[in-house]
Amino acid sequence: MPTSGENVATAEDHSLAVPALDSIKTHLKRTVQLATPVVFSRFLMVAIFTADTIMVGQVDGPALAYLGLGLSIQSIFFLVSIGMLQGTMIISSQAYGAADYEDAGKAWRVGSYHAIALGLSFGWICLLGEEILLVLGFDAEMSAKAGAVSIAFGLSMPAMLFYICASYFLEAVQRPSVGMVIMIGANVVNILLNLIFVWGWGGLVDPMSALGAAIGTSIVRWGTCFIIGAYILTMPWRTGEDPFGLKINLAKWWEEARTMGGDYGKRLRGLGTSMAVMLGMEGLCTQIIVLIAASFGTEQLAAYQVATSLLFLIVMIAIGCMAATSVRVGNAVGREDQPNMRRAGFVGIGLTACLMIPAAILLAFFPDEVASIYVKDVAITSLVAVAFGIVALVVVADGIAACTVGALRGTGDVWPVMYIATGSLWVVGLPSGLAYAYLFEMGPPGLIAGLGTAYFVSGCILLERFTRVSRKLPERV
């Protein structure tokens, strides 16, 4: 069975060997080896939306508001689904570390059933985007245009969630480069489709602005779904072995799908529910903040959309490190290797902080230059530059908090993480954001500052939590 250089012990070794503590240099090397393709994969995943934002902003600045609102409808459902599917990564990584490869494969299969079911359920809700926005009080024109964007994204929700579940599995079993390669191709195709649908190149269709970007991205989502699914299902034939139990067995898979994995599905949902609640509450809070930003006008909302889009893009680096750290911690739990479990977590957190600092420096000293890349409209550009200055203060705290969540997730310590992260956002982030925006008259940039305050508070508490949890070996989930 191939491995990636990690010291993967056999099940028999667990009861005999006393794990040696690897050096920080060794941990850093292994984390970088795993994190690099994961970081690029996450970065490129969000780069698709960044390309949409830039290409729409170049031809129709106000349409960024339609793109942002259309995305906001799906985002909370998307986040809940991602949280629910993270049980796949936790189970797979610990099973792989314990050399229980068949259990890792079953985690992917059961996770995939949940991904498709969630995608169909929440995708249907996105089809009602226009009606939802009208109920929330938006005018007819904005509701119609943003609602059309929501429909396009909703139709590809099952594909995107299936891809994410599959990428979790491949990362957990030390094959992270697959997702990176797929995402490189996806970004190229997305830009080509934006040239056609957003800008109208070639005269094939009239320029469709924000709706064209959503259509192109949805086509790309379905493509990535089929490619990663084909890669996983052909692994037994390409490698000549089937340790993960991936050979197609329709009768067995139908029975699993019909019962959503039975008791195994309950196990996966038990782990995923806490992350789903955490991400769902985070998504709800951020969407409330989007609605508050919209009250300041279309230009302010467009600037907020650009700033948060860039923040999300940068933090994707941290999310990649978070996934790699979670996998390495989970692998160590499976090997019953407490010393290296603890060190893997802290090395991942430290690496994340170091990667966030250059982005913070760039935005702190060159906000106008970066803003001009996104938007040509002078009025919106100046607003974006102000917001970028706030983003510079937020990214490091956000990155550290995110990676610490991953380290704790790898140990299976999921419910306390949910309470800490959710509580910080609602008790600290939202109230302080409102204070900055209105009392200190900062407007939408103040809302971003409120998020930064919440990330700082949660990061400190989560770090203390991981310090305590990692002092002893947790049980495998």
Tab-separated table of C-alpha atoms in Angstrom:
chain	number	residue	atom	x	y	z
A	1	MET	CA	0.000	0.000	0.000
A	2	PRO	CA	1.642	3.293	-1.069
A	3	THR	CA	2.170	6.062	1.459
A	4	SER	CA	3.451	9.623	1.215
A	5	GLY	CA	6.515	9.428	3.408
A	6	GLU	CA	4.545	9.662	6.649
A	7	ASN	CA	5.580	7.093	9.248
A	8	VAL	CA	2.468	4.958	8.811
A	9	ALA	CA	2.510	2.040	11.257
A	10	THR	CA	0.665	-1.217	10.855
A	11	ALA	CA	-2.091	-2.203	13.237
A	12	GLU	CA	0.257	-4.699	14.894
A	13	ASP	CA	2.906	-2.040	15.443
A	14	HIS	CA	0.526	0.067	17.547
A	15	SER	CA	0.682	-2.152	20.584
A	16	LEU	CA	4.431	-2.675	20.436
A	17	ALA	CA	6.117	0.539	19.406
A	18	VAL	CA	6.615	3.661	21.490
A	19	PRO	CA	6.365	6.534	18.983
A	20	ALA	CA	9.472	8.680	18.653
A	21	LEU	CA	8.968	12.430	18.637
A	22	ASP	CA	9.912	13.735	15.207
A	23	SER	CA	11.830	17.001	14.963
A	24	ILE	CA	10.122	20.283	14.149
A	25	LYS	CA	12.021	20.305	10.854
A	26	THR	CA	10.601	16.888	9.958
A	27	HIS	CA	7.087	17.968	10.899
A	28	LEU	CA	7.429	21.168	8.925
A	29	LYS	CA	8.635	19.253	5.866
A	30	ARG	CA	5.750	16.791	6.021
A	31	THR	CA	3.185	19.507	6.649
A	32	VAL	CA	4.478	21.511	3.688
A	33	GLN	CA	4.471	18.418	1.463
A	34	LEU	CA	0.832	17.775	2.270
A	35	ALA	CA	-0.265	21.383	2.640
A	36	THR	CA	1.222	22.720	-0.610
A	37	PRO	CA	-1.144	20.926	-3.004
A	38	VAL	CA	-4.021	21.336	-0.544
A	39	VAL	CA	-3.370	25.076	-0.253
A	40	PHE	CA	-3.194	25.442	-4.020
A	41	SER	CA	-6.360	23.385	-4.397
A	42	ARG	CA	-8.300	25.530	-1.909
A	43	PHE	CA	-6.798	28.712	-3.317
A	44	LEU	CA	-7.739	27.746	-6.856
A	45	MET	CA	-11.230	26.750	-5.753
A	46	VAL	CA	-11.877	30.276	-4.523
A	47	ALA	CA	-9.885	31.764	-7.429
A	48	ILE	CA	-12.792	30.725	-9.640
A	49	PHE	CA	-15.049	33.135	-7.759
A	50	THR	CA	-12.301	35.754	-7.673
A	51	ALA	CA	-11.997	35.533	-11.468
A	52	ASP	CA	-15.772	35.912	-11.687
A	53	THR	CA	-15.610	39.006	-9.484
A	54	ILE	CA	-12.756	40.608	-11.439
A	55	MET	CA	-14.173	39.861	-14.881
A	56	VAL	CA	-17.645	41.100	-13.955
A	57	GLY	CA	-16.179	44.170	-12.239
A	58	GLN	CA	-14.185	45.126	-15.322
A	59	VAL	CA	-17.298	45.521	-17.479
A	60	ASP	CA	-20.113	46.181	-15.009
A	61	GLY	CA	-19.087	47.342	-11.514
A	62	PRO	CA	-22.620	47.617	-10.064
A	63	ALA	CA	-23.339	44.035	-11.186
A	64	LEU	CA	-20.948	42.877	-8.467
A	65	ALA	CA	-23.842	43.469	-6.071
A	66	TYR	CA	-25.990	40.993	-8.046
A	67	LEU	CA	-23.169	38.443	-8.056
A	68	GLY	CA	-22.605	38.895	-4.313
A	69	LEU	CA	-26.285	38.583	-3.400
A	70	GLY	CA	-26.737	35.565	-5.653
A	71	LEU	CA	-23.820	33.868	-3.946
A	72	SER	CA	-25.090	34.852	-0.507
A	73	ILE	CA	-28.281	32.817	-0.974
A	74	GLN	CA	-26.389	29.592	-1.545
A	75	SER	CA	-23.530	30.273	0.825
A	76	ILE	CA	-25.198	29.396	4.125
A	77	PHE	CA	-26.531	26.104	2.700
A	78	PHE	CA	-23.145	25.457	1.134
A	79	LEU	CA	-21.354	25.994	4.441
A	80	VAL	CA	-23.757	23.735	6.344
A	81	SER	CA	-23.166	21.007	3.768
A	82	ILE	CA	-19.379	21.367	3.898
A	83	GLY	CA	-19.519	21.079	7.674
A	84	MET	CA	-21.626	17.930	7.506
A	85	LEU	CA	-19.173	16.343	5.054
A	86	GLN	CA	-16.117	17.004	7.225
A	87	GLY	CA	-16.848	13.812	9.095
A	88	THR	CA	-15.531	12.125	5.935
A	89	MET	CA	-12.093	13.679	6.420
A	90	ILE	CA	-11.950	12.951	10.158
A	91	ILE	CA	-12.870	9.269	9.782
A	92	SER	CA	-10.734	8.749	6.671
A	93	SER	CA	-7.599	10.344	8.116
A	94	GLN	CA	-7.760	8.423	11.391
A	95	ALA	CA	-8.568	5.170	9.568
A	96	TYR	CA	-5.655	5.701	7.184
A	97	GLY	CA	-3.287	6.312	10.094
A	98	ALA	CA	-4.511	3.068	11.670
A	99	ALA	CA	-3.995	1.211	8.342
A	100	ASP	CA	-7.762	0.519	8.239
A	101	TYR	CA	-8.001	1.399	4.567
A	102	GLU	CA	-11.395	-0.183	3.906
A	103	ASP	CA	-12.931	2.013	6.606
A	104	ALA	CA	-11.417	5.069	4.897
A	105	GLY	CA	-13.013	4.031	1.590
A	106	LYS	CA	-16.383	3.491	3.212
A	107	ALA	CA	-16.182	6.987	4.693
A	108	TRP	CA	-15.930	8.368	1.139
A	109	ARG	CA	-18.852	6.309	-0.156
A	110	VAL	CA	-21.176	7.242	2.709
A	111	GLY	CA	-20.009	10.852	2.553
A	112	SER	CA	-20.831	10.934	-1.166
A	113	TYR	CA	-24.423	9.810	-0.541
A	114	HIS	CA	-24.807	12.670	1.911
A	115	ALA	CA	-23.165	15.126	-0.501
A	116	ILE	CA	-25.636	14.326	-3.274
A	117	ALA	CA	-28.653	14.428	-0.945
A	118	LEU	CA	-27.586	17.763	0.558
A	119	GLY	CA	-26.837	19.192	-2.883
A	120	LEU	CA	-30.265	18.291	-4.235
A	121	SER	CA	-32.061	19.628	-1.148
A	122	PHE	CA	-30.257	22.937	-0.821
A	123	GLY	CA	-29.883	23.400	-4.578
A	124	TRP	CA	-33.667	23.374	-4.865
A	125	ILE	CA	-33.909	26.186	-2.307
A	126	CYS	CA	-31.472	28.263	-4.381
A	127	LEU	CA	-33.948	28.071	-7.275
A	128	LEU	CA	-36.202	30.322	-5.187
A	129	GLY	CA	-33.539	33.046	-4.971
A	130	GLU	CA	-35.653	35.859	-6.422
A	131	GLU	CA	-38.576	35.143	-4.122
A	132	ILE	CA	-36.275	34.971	-1.087
A	133	LEU	CA	-34.725	38.358	-1.878
A	134	LEU	CA	-38.139	39.966	-2.430
A	135	VAL	CA	-39.259	38.704	0.989
A	136	LEU	CA	-36.091	40.196	2.500
A	137	GLY	CA	-37.065	43.596	1.104
A	138	PHE	CA	-34.815	44.002	-1.952
A	139	ASP	CA	-36.237	45.840	-4.954
A	140	ALA	CA	-37.618	43.941	-7.947
A	141	GLU	CA	-34.661	44.581	-10.287
A	142	MET	CA	-31.978	43.513	-7.810
A	143	SER	CA	-34.035	40.487	-6.724
A	144	ALA	CA	-34.530	39.349	-10.310
A	145	LYS	CA	-30.894	39.691	-11.365
A	146	ALA	CA	-29.421	38.237	-8.178
A	147	GLY	CA	-32.087	35.523	-8.192
A	148	ALA	CA	-31.004	34.424	-11.672
A	149	VAL	CA	-27.445	34.108	-10.379
A	150	SER	CA	-28.731	32.021	-7.458
A	151	ILE	CA	-30.542	29.633	-9.823
A	152	ALA	CA	-27.392	29.045	-11.881
A	153	PHE	CA	-25.344	28.254	-8.773
A	154	GLY	CA	-28.096	26.107	-7.247
A	155	LEU	CA	-28.239	23.795	-10.271
A	156	SER	CA	-24.603	22.828	-9.678
A	157	MET	CA	-24.777	22.401	-5.886
A	158	PRO	CA	-24.803	18.548	-5.980
A	159	ALA	CA	-21.733	18.517	-8.228
A	160	MET	CA	-19.754	20.872	-6.020
A	161	LEU	CA	-20.514	19.001	-2.811
A	162	PHE	CA	-19.615	15.655	-4.395
A	163	TYR	CA	-16.289	17.136	-5.502
A	164	ILE	CA	-15.554	18.494	-2.015
A	165	CYS	CA	-16.350	15.160	-0.340
A	166	ALA	CA	-14.082	13.342	-2.802
A	167	SER	CA	-11.249	15.838	-2.254
A	168	TYR	CA	-11.550	15.358	1.534
A	169	PHE	CA	-11.070	11.625	1.044
A	170	LEU	CA	-8.088	11.981	-1.295
A	171	GLU	CA	-6.377	14.412	1.068
A	172	ALA	CA	-6.974	12.117	4.040
A	173	VAL	CA	-5.308	9.189	2.217
A	174	GLN	CA	-2.301	11.289	1.155
A	175	ARG	CA	-3.298	12.020	-2.466
A	176	PRO	CA	-3.796	15.798	-2.330
A	177	SER	CA	-2.271	16.590	-5.738
A	178	VAL	CA	-5.307	15.231	-7.583
A	179	GLY	CA	-7.554	18.062	-6.453
A	180	MET	CA	-4.885	20.638	-7.248
A	181	VAL	CA	-4.490	19.430	-10.841
A	182	ILE	CA	-8.261	19.364	-11.351
A	183	MET	CA	-8.593	22.892	-9.988
A	184	ILE	CA	-5.856	24.218	-12.275
A	185	GLY	CA	-7.814	22.964	-15.263
A	186	ALA	CA	-11.078	24.251	-13.772
A	187	ASN	CA	-9.714	27.788	-13.457
A	188	VAL	CA	-8.512	27.839	-17.061
A	189	VAL	CA	-11.880	26.625	-18.323
A	190	ASN	CA	-13.736	29.084	-16.075
A	191	ILE	CA	-11.823	32.054	-17.494
A	192	LEU	CA	-12.523	30.897	-21.050
A	193	LEU	CA	-16.226	30.527	-20.256
A	194	ASN	CA	-16.274	33.982	-18.641
A	195	LEU	CA	-14.801	35.462	-21.801
A	196	ILE	CA	-17.756	33.976	-23.670
A	197	PHE	CA	-20.617	34.457	-21.200
A	198	VAL	CA	-19.513	37.582	-19.269
A	199	TRP	CA	-17.749	39.574	-21.996
A	200	GLY	CA	-19.443	38.095	-25.062
A	201	TRP	CA	-16.235	37.152	-26.862
A	202	GLY	CA	-16.708	35.348	-30.174
A	203	GLY	CA	-20.254	36.607	-30.529
A	204	LEU	CA	-21.671	33.251	-29.418
A	205	VAL	CA	-23.921	34.933	-26.833
A	206	ASP	CA	-24.665	38.486	-25.760
A	207	PRO	CA	-22.623	39.646	-22.713
A	208	MET	CA	-24.446	38.340	-19.633
A	209	SER	CA	-22.416	40.012	-16.846
A	210	ALA	CA	-23.018	38.409	-13.410
A	211	LEU	CA	-25.387	35.737	-14.736
A	212	GLY	CA	-22.816	34.686	-17.324
A	213	ALA	CA	-20.197	34.222	-14.594
A	214	ALA	CA	-22.587	32.023	-12.618
A	215	ILE	CA	-23.410	29.890	-15.669
A	216	GLY	CA	-19.727	29.381	-16.476
A	217	THR	CA	-18.882	28.440	-12.898
A	218	SER	CA	-21.746	25.939	-12.766
A	219	ILE	CA	-20.500	24.210	-15.924
A	220	VAL	CA	-17.032	23.993	-14.350
A	221	ARG	CA	-18.465	22.493	-11.155
A	222	TRP	CA	-20.082	19.609	-13.033
A	223	GLY	CA	-16.857	18.987	-14.909
A	224	THR	CA	-14.801	18.714	-11.719
A	225	CYS	CA	-17.419	16.381	-10.221
A	226	PHE	CA	-17.173	13.866	-13.062
A	227	ILE	CA	-13.379	14.018	-13.273
A	228	ILE	CA	-12.661	13.431	-9.572
A	229	GLY	CA	-15.319	10.713	-9.402
A	230	ALA	CA	-13.740	8.938	-12.378
A	231	TYR	CA	-10.294	9.182	-10.746
A	232	ILE	CA	-11.436	7.543	-7.508
A	233	LEU	CA	-13.518	4.807	-9.134
A	234	THR	CA	-10.695	3.794	-11.481
A	235	MET	CA	-8.073	3.548	-8.702
A	236	PRO	CA	-8.423	-0.252	-8.354
A	237	TRP	CA	-7.757	-0.763	-12.075
A	238	ARG	CA	-4.891	1.728	-12.266
A	239	THR	CA	-3.069	0.488	-9.147
A	240	GLY	CA	-3.943	-3.208	-9.398
A	241	GLU	CA	-5.198	-3.326	-5.810
A	242	ASP	CA	-8.325	-2.233	-3.954
A	243	PRO	CA	-7.512	-1.609	-0.271
A	244	PHE	CA	-10.209	1.082	-0.009
A	245	GLY	CA	-13.014	-1.143	-1.338
A	246	LEU	CA	-13.691	1.048	-4.375
A	247	LYS	CA	-14.565	-1.621	-6.951
A	248	ILE	CA	-18.064	-0.915	-8.160
A	249	ASN	CA	-20.699	-3.033	-6.415
A	250	LEU	CA	-24.068	-1.552	-7.364
A	251	ALA	CA	-26.170	-3.741	-5.087
A	252	LYS	CA	-23.997	-2.971	-2.054
A	253	TRP	CA	-23.781	0.736	-2.841
A	254	TRP	CA	-27.535	1.033	-3.427
A	255	GLU	CA	-28.235	-0.542	-0.048
A	256	GLU	CA	-25.782	1.873	1.602
A	257	ALA	CA	-27.295	4.833	-0.244
A	258	ARG	CA	-30.865	3.793	0.560
A	259	THR	CA	-30.098	3.810	4.290
A	260	MET	CA	-27.605	6.716	4.049
A	261	GLY	CA	-24.926	4.390	5.428
A	262	GLY	CA	-26.999	3.042	8.332
A	263	ASP	CA	-25.074	3.131	11.615
A	264	TYR	CA	-21.953	4.246	9.751
A	265	GLY	CA	-23.878	7.224	8.419
A	266	LYS	CA	-24.937	8.104	11.961
A	267	ARG	CA	-21.262	8.060	12.943
A	268	LEU	CA	-20.378	10.400	10.098
A	269	ARG	CA	-23.299	12.726	10.803
A	270	GLY	CA	-22.432	12.780	14.498
A	271	LEU	CA	-19.034	14.240	13.648
A	272	GLY	CA	-20.290	16.472	10.863
A	273	THR	CA	-23.262	17.987	12.656
A	274	SER	CA	-21.147	20.137	14.966
A	275	MET	CA	-19.123	21.488	12.038
A	276	ALA	CA	-22.340	22.017	10.070
A	277	VAL	CA	-23.848	24.018	12.925
A	278	MET	CA	-20.641	26.031	13.288
A	279	LEU	CA	-20.331	26.850	9.599
A	280	GLY	CA	-24.069	27.386	9.233
A	281	MET	CA	-24.177	29.864	12.101
A	282	GLU	CA	-21.088	31.540	10.696
A	283	GLY	CA	-22.744	31.732	7.293
A	284	LEU	CA	-25.955	33.143	8.785
A	285	CYS	CA	-23.988	35.783	10.654
A	286	THR	CA	-22.004	36.814	7.581
A	287	GLN	CA	-25.181	36.997	5.482
A	288	ILE	CA	-26.751	39.266	8.072
A	289	ILE	CA	-23.631	41.397	7.717
A	290	VAL	CA	-24.071	41.395	3.906
A	291	LEU	CA	-27.618	42.687	4.361
A	292	ILE	CA	-26.332	45.377	6.714
A	293	ALA	CA	-23.662	46.343	4.163
A	294	ALA	CA	-26.379	46.555	1.482
A	295	SER	CA	-28.144	49.234	3.546
A	296	PHE	CA	-25.214	51.569	2.856
A	297	GLY	CA	-25.928	51.537	-0.910
A	298	THR	CA	-24.947	49.628	-4.036
A	299	GLU	CA	-21.410	51.050	-4.267
A	300	GLN	CA	-20.651	50.263	-0.617
A	301	LEU	CA	-22.077	46.754	-1.044
A	302	ALA	CA	-19.952	46.202	-4.159
A	303	ALA	CA	-16.843	47.332	-2.253
A	304	TYR	CA	-17.699	45.030	0.647
A	305	GLN	CA	-18.179	42.130	-1.786
A	306	VAL	CA	-14.746	42.723	-3.334
A	307	ALA	CA	-13.014	43.049	0.052
A	308	THR	CA	-14.564	39.917	1.539
A	309	SER	CA	-13.875	38.042	-1.701
A	310	LEU	CA	-10.169	38.835	-1.370
A	311	LEU	CA	-10.198	38.007	2.353
A	312	PHE	CA	-11.753	34.648	1.548
A	313	LEU	CA	-9.178	34.049	-1.184
A	314	ILE	CA	-6.260	34.750	1.158
A	315	VAL	CA	-7.762	32.704	3.971
A	316	MET	CA	-8.035	29.785	1.546
A	317	ILE	CA	-4.306	29.400	2.153
A	318	ALA	CA	-5.104	28.991	5.843
A	319	ILE	CA	-7.975	26.637	5.018
A	320	GLY	CA	-5.532	24.515	3.030
A	321	CYS	CA	-3.141	24.423	5.979
A	322	MET	CA	-6.096	23.636	8.226
A	323	ALA	CA	-7.003	20.610	6.101
A	324	ALA	CA	-3.396	19.391	5.996
A	325	THR	CA	-3.021	19.879	9.757
A	326	SER	CA	-6.295	18.077	10.411
A	327	VAL	CA	-5.168	15.130	8.272
A	328	ARG	CA	-1.744	14.895	9.930
A	329	VAL	CA	-3.230	15.133	13.423
A	330	GLY	CA	-5.866	12.547	12.488
A	331	ASN	CA	-3.263	10.195	11.021
A	332	ALA	CA	-1.283	10.450	14.276
A	333	VAL	CA	-4.406	9.683	16.322
A	334	GLY	CA	-4.944	6.583	14.198
A	335	ARG	CA	-1.312	5.529	14.817
A	336	GLU	CA	-1.775	6.174	18.578
A	337	ASP	CA	1.099	8.664	18.408
A	338	GLN	CA	0.312	11.439	20.916
A	339	PRO	CA	3.678	13.282	20.859
A	340	ASN	CA	3.635	13.727	17.090
A	341	MET	CA	-0.097	14.479	17.106
A	342	ARG	CA	0.574	17.482	19.350
A	343	ARG	CA	3.591	18.670	17.413
A	344	ALA	CA	1.841	18.283	14.047
A	345	GLY	CA	-0.912	20.590	15.263
A	346	PHE	CA	1.367	23.348	16.518
A	347	VAL	CA	3.626	23.213	13.455
A	348	GLY	CA	0.592	23.600	11.194
A	349	ILE	CA	-0.715	26.564	13.186
A	350	GLY	CA	2.692	28.293	13.147
A	351	LEU	CA	3.100	27.710	9.407
A	352	THR	CA	-0.314	29.249	8.771
A	353	ALA	CA	0.562	32.409	10.702
A	354	CYS	CA	3.779	32.820	8.705
A	355	LEU	CA	1.897	32.480	5.406
A	356	MET	CA	-0.707	35.099	6.348
A	357	ILE	CA	1.789	37.842	7.205
A	358	PRO	CA	2.972	38.696	3.636
A	359	ALA	CA	-0.630	39.171	2.471
A	360	ALA	CA	-1.313	41.463	5.421
A	361	ILE	CA	1.758	43.556	4.603
A	362	LEU	CA	0.790	43.837	0.919
A	363	LEU	CA	-2.724	45.073	1.691
A	364	ALA	CA	-1.530	47.419	4.440
A	365	PHE	CA	0.949	49.257	2.208
A	366	PHE	CA	-0.590	48.920	-1.277
A	367	PRO	CA	-4.401	48.908	-0.878
A	368	ASP	CA	-5.070	51.283	-3.802
A	369	GLU	CA	-2.933	49.292	-6.217
A	370	VAL	CA	-4.617	46.010	-5.311
A	371	ALA	CA	-8.073	47.618	-5.471
A	372	SER	CA	-7.447	48.858	-9.017
A	373	ILE	CA	-6.947	45.245	-10.136
A	374	TYR	CA	-10.503	44.438	-9.136
A	375	VAL	CA	-12.520	47.473	-10.192
A	376	LYS	CA	-12.124	50.283	-12.730
A	377	ASP	CA	-14.923	52.456	-11.335
A	378	VAL	CA	-13.065	55.232	-9.462
A	379	ALA	CA	-15.714	55.696	-6.769
A	380	ILE	CA	-15.874	51.984	-5.957
A	381	THR	CA	-12.079	51.615	-6.131
A	382	SER	CA	-11.564	54.158	-3.346
A	383	LEU	CA	-14.088	52.353	-1.152
A	384	VAL	CA	-12.424	49.013	-1.855
A	385	ALA	CA	-9.005	50.410	-0.898
A	386	VAL	CA	-10.318	51.472	2.516
A	387	ALA	CA	-11.822	48.034	3.076
A	388	PHE	CA	-8.536	46.362	2.051
A	389	GLY	CA	-6.762	48.271	4.795
A	390	ILE	CA	-9.071	46.621	7.321
A	391	VAL	CA	-8.617	43.212	5.711
A	392	ALA	CA	-4.867	43.601	6.325
A	393	LEU	CA	-5.592	43.690	10.064
A	394	VAL	CA	-7.866	40.648	9.951
A	395	VAL	CA	-6.131	37.966	7.869
A	396	VAL	CA	-3.535	36.750	10.401
A	397	ALA	CA	-6.057	36.251	13.220
A	398	ASP	CA	-8.497	34.585	10.811
A	399	GLY	CA	-5.797	32.204	9.555
A	400	ILE	CA	-4.641	31.150	13.024
A	401	ALA	CA	-8.205	30.542	14.216
A	402	ALA	CA	-9.006	28.484	11.106
A	403	CYS	CA	-5.949	26.233	11.381
A	404	THR	CA	-6.507	25.651	15.093
A	405	VAL	CA	-10.026	24.477	14.257
A	406	GLY	CA	-8.412	21.964	11.906
A	407	ALA	CA	-5.990	20.709	14.535
A	408	LEU	CA	-8.834	20.132	17.005
A	409	ARG	CA	-10.969	18.560	14.298
A	410	GLY	CA	-8.218	16.009	13.646
A	411	THR	CA	-8.457	14.867	17.275
A	412	GLY	CA	-12.238	14.483	16.990
A	413	ASP	CA	-12.832	17.351	19.444
A	414	VAL	CA	-15.610	18.955	17.376
A	415	TRP	CA	-18.410	20.169	19.646
A	416	PRO	CA	-16.343	22.486	21.884
A	417	VAL	CA	-14.885	23.994	18.707
A	418	MET	CA	-18.393	24.774	17.511
A	419	TYR	CA	-19.342	26.546	20.745
A	420	ILE	CA	-16.142	28.620	20.793
A	421	ALA	CA	-16.169	29.684	17.145
A	422	THR	CA	-19.907	30.345	16.946
A	423	GLY	CA	-20.027	32.166	20.265
A	424	SER	CA	-17.132	34.434	19.318
A	425	LEU	CA	-18.771	35.406	16.038
A	426	TRP	CA	-22.226	36.163	17.432
A	427	VAL	CA	-21.305	37.523	20.857
A	428	VAL	CA	-18.204	39.476	19.794
A	429	GLY	CA	-18.077	39.795	16.007
A	430	LEU	CA	-21.555	41.018	15.109
A	431	PRO	CA	-22.004	43.505	17.976
A	432	SER	CA	-18.515	44.988	17.561
A	433	GLY	CA	-19.007	45.196	13.789
A	434	LEU	CA	-22.219	47.171	14.264
A	435	ALA	CA	-20.426	49.459	16.705
A	436	TYR	CA	-17.543	50.082	14.287
A	437	ALA	CA	-19.905	50.614	11.351
A	438	TYR	CA	-22.377	52.971	12.998
A	439	LEU	CA	-20.997	54.405	16.236
A	440	PHE	CA	-17.509	54.948	14.804
A	441	GLU	CA	-18.955	55.725	11.328
A	442	MET	CA	-16.658	53.279	9.521
A	443	GLY	CA	-19.429	51.862	7.342
A	444	PRO	CA	-18.980	48.365	5.791
A	445	PRO	CA	-15.212	48.282	6.563
A	446	GLY	CA	-16.238	48.402	10.225
A	447	LEU	CA	-18.252	45.228	9.701
A	448	ILE	CA	-15.069	43.516	8.483
A	449	ALA	CA	-13.239	44.846	11.543
A	450	GLY	CA	-15.904	43.230	13.720
A	451	LEU	CA	-15.196	39.877	12.070
A	452	GLY	CA	-11.504	40.382	12.773
A	453	THR	CA	-12.220	40.998	16.447
A	454	ALA	CA	-14.169	37.734	16.633
A	455	TYR	CA	-11.374	35.797	14.905
A	456	PHE	CA	-8.824	37.153	17.384
A	457	VAL	CA	-10.921	36.139	20.397
A	458	SER	CA	-11.768	32.679	19.065
A	459	GLY	CA	-8.179	32.075	17.987
A	460	CYS	CA	-6.889	32.687	21.509
A	461	ILE	CA	-9.487	30.398	23.086
A	462	LEU	CA	-9.011	27.649	20.495
A	463	LEU	CA	-5.236	27.686	20.935
A	464	GLU	CA	-5.661	27.185	24.659
A	465	ARG	CA	-8.131	24.361	23.956
A	466	PHE	CA	-5.737	22.502	21.642
A	467	THR	CA	-2.931	22.910	24.180
A	468	ARG	CA	-5.023	21.037	26.753
A	469	VAL	CA	-6.587	18.433	24.444
A	470	SER	CA	-3.279	17.413	22.857
A	471	ARG	CA	-1.642	16.560	26.189
A	472	LYS	CA	-3.133	13.068	25.988
A	473	LEU	CA	-4.088	10.735	23.145
A	474	PRO	CA	-7.775	10.953	22.219
A	475	GLU	CA	-9.731	7.873	21.236
A	476	ARG	CA	-10.209	7.165	17.541
A	477	VAL	CA	-13.684	8.246	16.410
